[in-house]
PDB file of C-alpha atoms in Angstrom:
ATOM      1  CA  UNK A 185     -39.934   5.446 -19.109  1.00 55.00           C
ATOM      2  CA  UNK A 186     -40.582   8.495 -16.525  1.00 57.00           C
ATOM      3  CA  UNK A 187     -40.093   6.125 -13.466  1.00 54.00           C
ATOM      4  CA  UNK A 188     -36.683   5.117 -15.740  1.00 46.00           C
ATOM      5  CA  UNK A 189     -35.315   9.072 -16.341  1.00 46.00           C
ATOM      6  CA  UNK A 190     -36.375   9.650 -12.470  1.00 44.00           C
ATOM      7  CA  UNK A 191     -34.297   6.670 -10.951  1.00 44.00           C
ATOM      8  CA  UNK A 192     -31.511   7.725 -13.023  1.00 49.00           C
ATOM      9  CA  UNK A 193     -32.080  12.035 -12.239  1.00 47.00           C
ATOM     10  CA  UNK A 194     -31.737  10.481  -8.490  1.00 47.00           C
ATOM     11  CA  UNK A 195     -29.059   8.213  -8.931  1.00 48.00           C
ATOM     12  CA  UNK A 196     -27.033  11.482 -10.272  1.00 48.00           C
ATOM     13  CA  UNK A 197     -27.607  13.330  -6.934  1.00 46.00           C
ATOM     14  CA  UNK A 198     -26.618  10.786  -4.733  1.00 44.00           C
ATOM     15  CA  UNK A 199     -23.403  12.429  -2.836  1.00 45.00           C
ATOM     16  CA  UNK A 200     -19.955  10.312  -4.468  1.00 47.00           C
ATOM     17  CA  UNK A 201     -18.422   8.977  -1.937  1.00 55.00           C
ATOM     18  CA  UNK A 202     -14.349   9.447  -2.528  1.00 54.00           C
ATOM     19  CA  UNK A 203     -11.938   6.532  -1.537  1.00 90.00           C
ATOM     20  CA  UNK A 204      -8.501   6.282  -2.523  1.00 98.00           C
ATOM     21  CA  UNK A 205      -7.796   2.274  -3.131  1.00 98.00           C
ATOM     22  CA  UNK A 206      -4.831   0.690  -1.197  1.00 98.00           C
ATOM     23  CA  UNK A 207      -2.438  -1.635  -2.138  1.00 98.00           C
ATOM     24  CA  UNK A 208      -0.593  -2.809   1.235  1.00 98.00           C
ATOM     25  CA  UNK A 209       1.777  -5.265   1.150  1.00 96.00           C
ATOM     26  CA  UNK A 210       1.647  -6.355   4.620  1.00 95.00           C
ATOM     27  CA  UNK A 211      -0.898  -6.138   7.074  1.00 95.00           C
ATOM     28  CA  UNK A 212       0.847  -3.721   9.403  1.00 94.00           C
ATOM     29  CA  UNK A 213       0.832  -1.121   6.456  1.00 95.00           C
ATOM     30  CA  UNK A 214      -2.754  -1.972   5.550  1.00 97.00           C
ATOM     31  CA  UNK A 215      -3.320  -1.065   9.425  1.00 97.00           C
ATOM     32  CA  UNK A 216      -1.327   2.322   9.049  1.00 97.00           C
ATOM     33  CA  UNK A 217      -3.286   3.046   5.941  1.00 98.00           C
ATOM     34  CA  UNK A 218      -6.744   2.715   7.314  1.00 98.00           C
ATOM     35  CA  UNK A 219      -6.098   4.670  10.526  1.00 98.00           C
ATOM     36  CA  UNK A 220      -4.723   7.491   8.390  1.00 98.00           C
ATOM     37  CA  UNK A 221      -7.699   6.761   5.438  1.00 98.00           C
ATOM     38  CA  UNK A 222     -10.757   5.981   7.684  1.00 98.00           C
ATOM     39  CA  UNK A 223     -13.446   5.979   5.315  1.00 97.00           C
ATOM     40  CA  UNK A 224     -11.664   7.832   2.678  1.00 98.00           C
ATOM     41  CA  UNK A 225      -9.841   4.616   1.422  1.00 98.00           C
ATOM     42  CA  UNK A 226     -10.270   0.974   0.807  1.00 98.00           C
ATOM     43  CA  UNK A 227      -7.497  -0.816   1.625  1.00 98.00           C
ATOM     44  CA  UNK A 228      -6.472  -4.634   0.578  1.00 98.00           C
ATOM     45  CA  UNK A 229      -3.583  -6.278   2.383  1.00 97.00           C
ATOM     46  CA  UNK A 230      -1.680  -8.669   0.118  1.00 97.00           C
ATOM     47  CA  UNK A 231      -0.620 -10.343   2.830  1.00 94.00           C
ATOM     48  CA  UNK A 232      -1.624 -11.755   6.563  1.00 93.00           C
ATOM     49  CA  UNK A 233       0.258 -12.549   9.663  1.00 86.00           C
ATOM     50  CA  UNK A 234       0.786 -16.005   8.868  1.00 87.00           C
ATOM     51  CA  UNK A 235       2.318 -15.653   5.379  1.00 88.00           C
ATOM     52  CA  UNK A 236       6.240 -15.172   5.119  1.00 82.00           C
ATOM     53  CA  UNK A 237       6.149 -11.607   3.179  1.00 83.00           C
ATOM     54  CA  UNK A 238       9.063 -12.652   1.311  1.00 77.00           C
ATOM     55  CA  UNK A 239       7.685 -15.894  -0.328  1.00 82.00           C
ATOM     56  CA  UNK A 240       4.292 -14.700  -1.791  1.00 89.00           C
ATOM     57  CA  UNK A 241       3.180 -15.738  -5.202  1.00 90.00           C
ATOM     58  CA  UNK A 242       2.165 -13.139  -7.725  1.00 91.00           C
ATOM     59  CA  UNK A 243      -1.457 -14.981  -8.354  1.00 93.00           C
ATOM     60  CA  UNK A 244      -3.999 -13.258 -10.681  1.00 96.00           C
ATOM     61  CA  UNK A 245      -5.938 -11.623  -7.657  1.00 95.00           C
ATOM     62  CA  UNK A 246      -3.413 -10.011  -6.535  1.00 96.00           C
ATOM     63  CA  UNK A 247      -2.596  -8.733 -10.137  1.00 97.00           C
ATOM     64  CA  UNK A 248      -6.215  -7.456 -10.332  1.00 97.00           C
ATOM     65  CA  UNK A 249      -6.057  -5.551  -7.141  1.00 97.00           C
ATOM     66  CA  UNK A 250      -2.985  -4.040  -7.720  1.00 98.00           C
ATOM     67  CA  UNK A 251      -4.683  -3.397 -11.101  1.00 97.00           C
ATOM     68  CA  UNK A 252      -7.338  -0.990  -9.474  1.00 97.00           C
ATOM     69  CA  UNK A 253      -4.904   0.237  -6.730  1.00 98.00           C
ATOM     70  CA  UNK A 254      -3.964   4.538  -6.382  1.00 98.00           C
ATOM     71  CA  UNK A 255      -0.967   3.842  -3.783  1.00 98.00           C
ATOM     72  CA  UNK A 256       0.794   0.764  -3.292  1.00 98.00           C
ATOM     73  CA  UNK A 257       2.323   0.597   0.082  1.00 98.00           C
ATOM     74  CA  UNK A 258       4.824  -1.687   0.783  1.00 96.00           C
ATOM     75  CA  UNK A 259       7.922  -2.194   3.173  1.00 91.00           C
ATOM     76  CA  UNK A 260      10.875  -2.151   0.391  1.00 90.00           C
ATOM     77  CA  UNK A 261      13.962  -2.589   1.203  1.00 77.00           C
ATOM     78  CA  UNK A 262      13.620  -5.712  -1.458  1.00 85.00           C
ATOM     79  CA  UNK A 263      11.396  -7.683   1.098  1.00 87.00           C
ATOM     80  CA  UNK A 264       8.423  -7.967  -1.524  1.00 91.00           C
ATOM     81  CA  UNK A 265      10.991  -8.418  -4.360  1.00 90.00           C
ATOM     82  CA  UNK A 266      10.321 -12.202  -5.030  1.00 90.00           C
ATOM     83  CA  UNK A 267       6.971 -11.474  -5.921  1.00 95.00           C
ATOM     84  CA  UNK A 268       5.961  -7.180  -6.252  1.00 96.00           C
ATOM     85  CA  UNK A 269       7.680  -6.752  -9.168  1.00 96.00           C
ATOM     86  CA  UNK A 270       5.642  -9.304 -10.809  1.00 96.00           C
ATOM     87  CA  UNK A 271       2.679  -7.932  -9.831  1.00 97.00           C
ATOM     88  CA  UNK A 272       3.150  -4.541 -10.837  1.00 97.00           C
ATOM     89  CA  UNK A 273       4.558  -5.388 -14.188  1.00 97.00           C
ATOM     90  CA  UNK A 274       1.250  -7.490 -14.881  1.00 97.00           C
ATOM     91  CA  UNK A 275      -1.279  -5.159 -13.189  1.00 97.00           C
ATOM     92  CA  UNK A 276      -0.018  -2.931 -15.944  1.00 96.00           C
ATOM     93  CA  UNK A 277      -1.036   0.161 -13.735  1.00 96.00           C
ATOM     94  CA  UNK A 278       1.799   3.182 -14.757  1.00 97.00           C
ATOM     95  CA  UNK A 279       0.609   5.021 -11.530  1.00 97.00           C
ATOM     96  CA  UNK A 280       2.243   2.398  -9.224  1.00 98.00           C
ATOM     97  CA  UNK A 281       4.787   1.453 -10.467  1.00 97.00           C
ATOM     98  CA  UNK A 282       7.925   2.296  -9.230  1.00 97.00           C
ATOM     99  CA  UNK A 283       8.788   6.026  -9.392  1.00 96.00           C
ATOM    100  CA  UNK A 284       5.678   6.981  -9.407  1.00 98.00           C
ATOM    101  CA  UNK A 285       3.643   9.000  -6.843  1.00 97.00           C
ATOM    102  CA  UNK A 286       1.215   5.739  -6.415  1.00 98.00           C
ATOM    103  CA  UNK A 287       4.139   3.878  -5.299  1.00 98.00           C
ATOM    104  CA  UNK A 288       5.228   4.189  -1.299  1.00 98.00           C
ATOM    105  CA  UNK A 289       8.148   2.461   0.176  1.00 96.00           C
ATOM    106  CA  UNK A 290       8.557   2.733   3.709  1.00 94.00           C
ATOM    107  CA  UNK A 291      11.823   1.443   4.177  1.00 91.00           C
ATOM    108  CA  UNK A 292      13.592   4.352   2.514  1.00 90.00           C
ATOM    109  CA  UNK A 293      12.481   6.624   5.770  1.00 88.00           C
ATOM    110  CA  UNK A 294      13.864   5.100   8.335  1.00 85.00           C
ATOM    111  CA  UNK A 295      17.296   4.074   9.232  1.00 71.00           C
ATOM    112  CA  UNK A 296      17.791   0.334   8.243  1.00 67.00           C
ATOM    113  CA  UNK A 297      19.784  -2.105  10.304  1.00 56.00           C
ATOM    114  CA  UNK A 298      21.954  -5.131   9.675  1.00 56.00           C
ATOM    115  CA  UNK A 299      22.865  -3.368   6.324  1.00 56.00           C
ATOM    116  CA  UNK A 300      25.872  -6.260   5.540  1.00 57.00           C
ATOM    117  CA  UNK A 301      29.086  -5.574   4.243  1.00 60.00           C
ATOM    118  CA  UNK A 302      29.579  -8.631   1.717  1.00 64.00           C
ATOM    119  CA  UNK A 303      26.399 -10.386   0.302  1.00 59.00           C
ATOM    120  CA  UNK A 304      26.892 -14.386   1.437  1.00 63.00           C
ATOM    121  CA  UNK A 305      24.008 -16.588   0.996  1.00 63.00           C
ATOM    122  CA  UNK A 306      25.552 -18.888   3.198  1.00 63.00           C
ATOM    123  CA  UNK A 307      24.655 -17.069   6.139  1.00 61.00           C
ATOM    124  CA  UNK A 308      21.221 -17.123   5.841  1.00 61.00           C
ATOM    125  CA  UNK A 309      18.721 -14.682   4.378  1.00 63.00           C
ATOM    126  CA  UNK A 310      20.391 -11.980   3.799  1.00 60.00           C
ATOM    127  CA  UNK A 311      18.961  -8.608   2.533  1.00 63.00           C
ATOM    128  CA  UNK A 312      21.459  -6.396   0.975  1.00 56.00           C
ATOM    129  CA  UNK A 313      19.741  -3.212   1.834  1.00 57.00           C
ATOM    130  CA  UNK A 314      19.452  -3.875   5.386  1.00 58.00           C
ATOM    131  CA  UNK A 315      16.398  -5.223   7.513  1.00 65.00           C
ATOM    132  CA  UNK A 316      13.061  -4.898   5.441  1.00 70.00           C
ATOM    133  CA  UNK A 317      11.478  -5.658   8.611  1.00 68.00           C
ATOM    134  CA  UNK A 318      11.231  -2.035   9.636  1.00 73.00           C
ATOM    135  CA  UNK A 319       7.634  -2.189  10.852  1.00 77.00           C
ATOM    136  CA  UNK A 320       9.066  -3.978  13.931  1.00 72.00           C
ATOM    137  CA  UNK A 321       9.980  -0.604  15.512  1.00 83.00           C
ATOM    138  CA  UNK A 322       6.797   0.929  16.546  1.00 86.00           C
ATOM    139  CA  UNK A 323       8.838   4.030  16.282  1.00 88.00           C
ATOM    140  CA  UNK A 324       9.525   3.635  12.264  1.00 89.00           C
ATOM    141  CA  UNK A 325       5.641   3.492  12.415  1.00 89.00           C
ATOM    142  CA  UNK A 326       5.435   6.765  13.342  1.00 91.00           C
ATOM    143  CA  UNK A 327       8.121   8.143  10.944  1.00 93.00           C
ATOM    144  CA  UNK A 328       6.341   6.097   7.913  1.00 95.00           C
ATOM    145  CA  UNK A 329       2.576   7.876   9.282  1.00 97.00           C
ATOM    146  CA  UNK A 330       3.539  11.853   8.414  1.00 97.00           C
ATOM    147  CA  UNK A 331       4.859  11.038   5.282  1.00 98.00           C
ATOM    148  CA  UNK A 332       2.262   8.142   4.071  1.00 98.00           C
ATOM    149  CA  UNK A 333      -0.588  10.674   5.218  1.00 98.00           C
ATOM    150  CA  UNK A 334       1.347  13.647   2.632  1.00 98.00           C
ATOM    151  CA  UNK A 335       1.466  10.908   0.163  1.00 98.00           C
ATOM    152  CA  UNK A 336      -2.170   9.795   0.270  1.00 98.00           C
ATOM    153  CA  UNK A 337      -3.558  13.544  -0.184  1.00 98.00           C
ATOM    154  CA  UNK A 338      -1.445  14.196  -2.824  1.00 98.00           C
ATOM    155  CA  UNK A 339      -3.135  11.554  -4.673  1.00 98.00           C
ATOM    156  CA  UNK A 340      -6.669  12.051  -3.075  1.00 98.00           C
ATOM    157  CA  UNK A 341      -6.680  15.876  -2.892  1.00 97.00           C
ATOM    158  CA  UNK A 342      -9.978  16.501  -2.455  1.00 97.00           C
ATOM    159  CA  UNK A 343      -9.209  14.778   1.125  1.00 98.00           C
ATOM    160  CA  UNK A 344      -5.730  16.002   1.863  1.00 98.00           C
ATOM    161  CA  UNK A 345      -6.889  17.584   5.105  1.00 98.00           C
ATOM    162  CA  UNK A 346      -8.579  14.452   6.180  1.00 98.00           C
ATOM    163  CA  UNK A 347      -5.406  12.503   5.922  1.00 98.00           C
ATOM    164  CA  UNK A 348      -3.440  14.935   8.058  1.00 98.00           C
ATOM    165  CA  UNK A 349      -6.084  15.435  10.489  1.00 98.00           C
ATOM    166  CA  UNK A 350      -5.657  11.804  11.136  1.00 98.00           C
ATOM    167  CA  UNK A 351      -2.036  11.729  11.058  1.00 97.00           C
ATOM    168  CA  UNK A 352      -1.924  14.842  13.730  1.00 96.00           C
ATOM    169  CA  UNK A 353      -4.241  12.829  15.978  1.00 94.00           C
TER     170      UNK A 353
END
């Protein structure tokens, strides 16, 4: 019983370690997150480089990640909207969802392209509010990193200068 109440004394000063959990949509966001996070966050990628972002399905493990998830980070722009919404709703996580400070869209800071002026289906995939595919601009990277680094240590405080540390370098 003494060995029992010891393990468990020592167990209670073991330092916590403090990692905010990421939700990335895509992998080039997952990438952004972990050079801004180090090892301050987990990050999950719902995605890889191989999948078409647009046509994912909302399976339970992606529920259950989003689920556990502080900041979902995704592109917007409604290139995730076949499937994010889903996933969200069913997580049943009020911190991410939309609106919320867990929720990060990166396509509302930059300037989007191809924004069209009628919506026709006939010519293809068309995305009403412009090209999701913002990440393709190494330069929106860098517009998406000051903010996404703000973001993260507003909901991991205790490592808000960590973030920006890594966003400055």
């Amino acid at each position: 019983m003494k060995r029992f109440f010891l393990l468990i004394l020592l167990a209670a000063a073991l330092p916590v370690r403090a990692e905010l959990r990421v939700f990335a949509c895509e992998p080039e966001w997952a990438a952004l997150a972990q050079a801004l996070g180090g090892d301050k966050v987990t990050v999950y990628s719902a995605t890889h480089a191989l999948q078409d972002p647009h046509r994912i399905e909302a399976r339970p493990s992606l529920i259950a990640r989003a689920r556990t998830a502080q900041l979902v980070e995704c592109s917007g722009a409604e290139l995730e909207a076949s499937w994010l919404p889903s996933v969200l709703r069913e997580s049943g996580s009020a911190g991410v969802q939309p609106g919320r400070p867990g929720h990060f869209e990166a396509a509302a800071l930059v300037a989007r392209l191809e924004i069209p002026l009628k919506l026709d289906h006939a010519e293809g995939d068309v995305h009403a509010s412009g090209n999701p595919h913002i990440h393709l601009d190494p330069h929106n990277l860098l517009a998406v990193a000051a903010p996404l680094a703000k973001r993260m240590g507003e909901l991991d405080a205790a490592n808000a200068a960590h973030y920006a540390e890594r966003q400055r370098a």
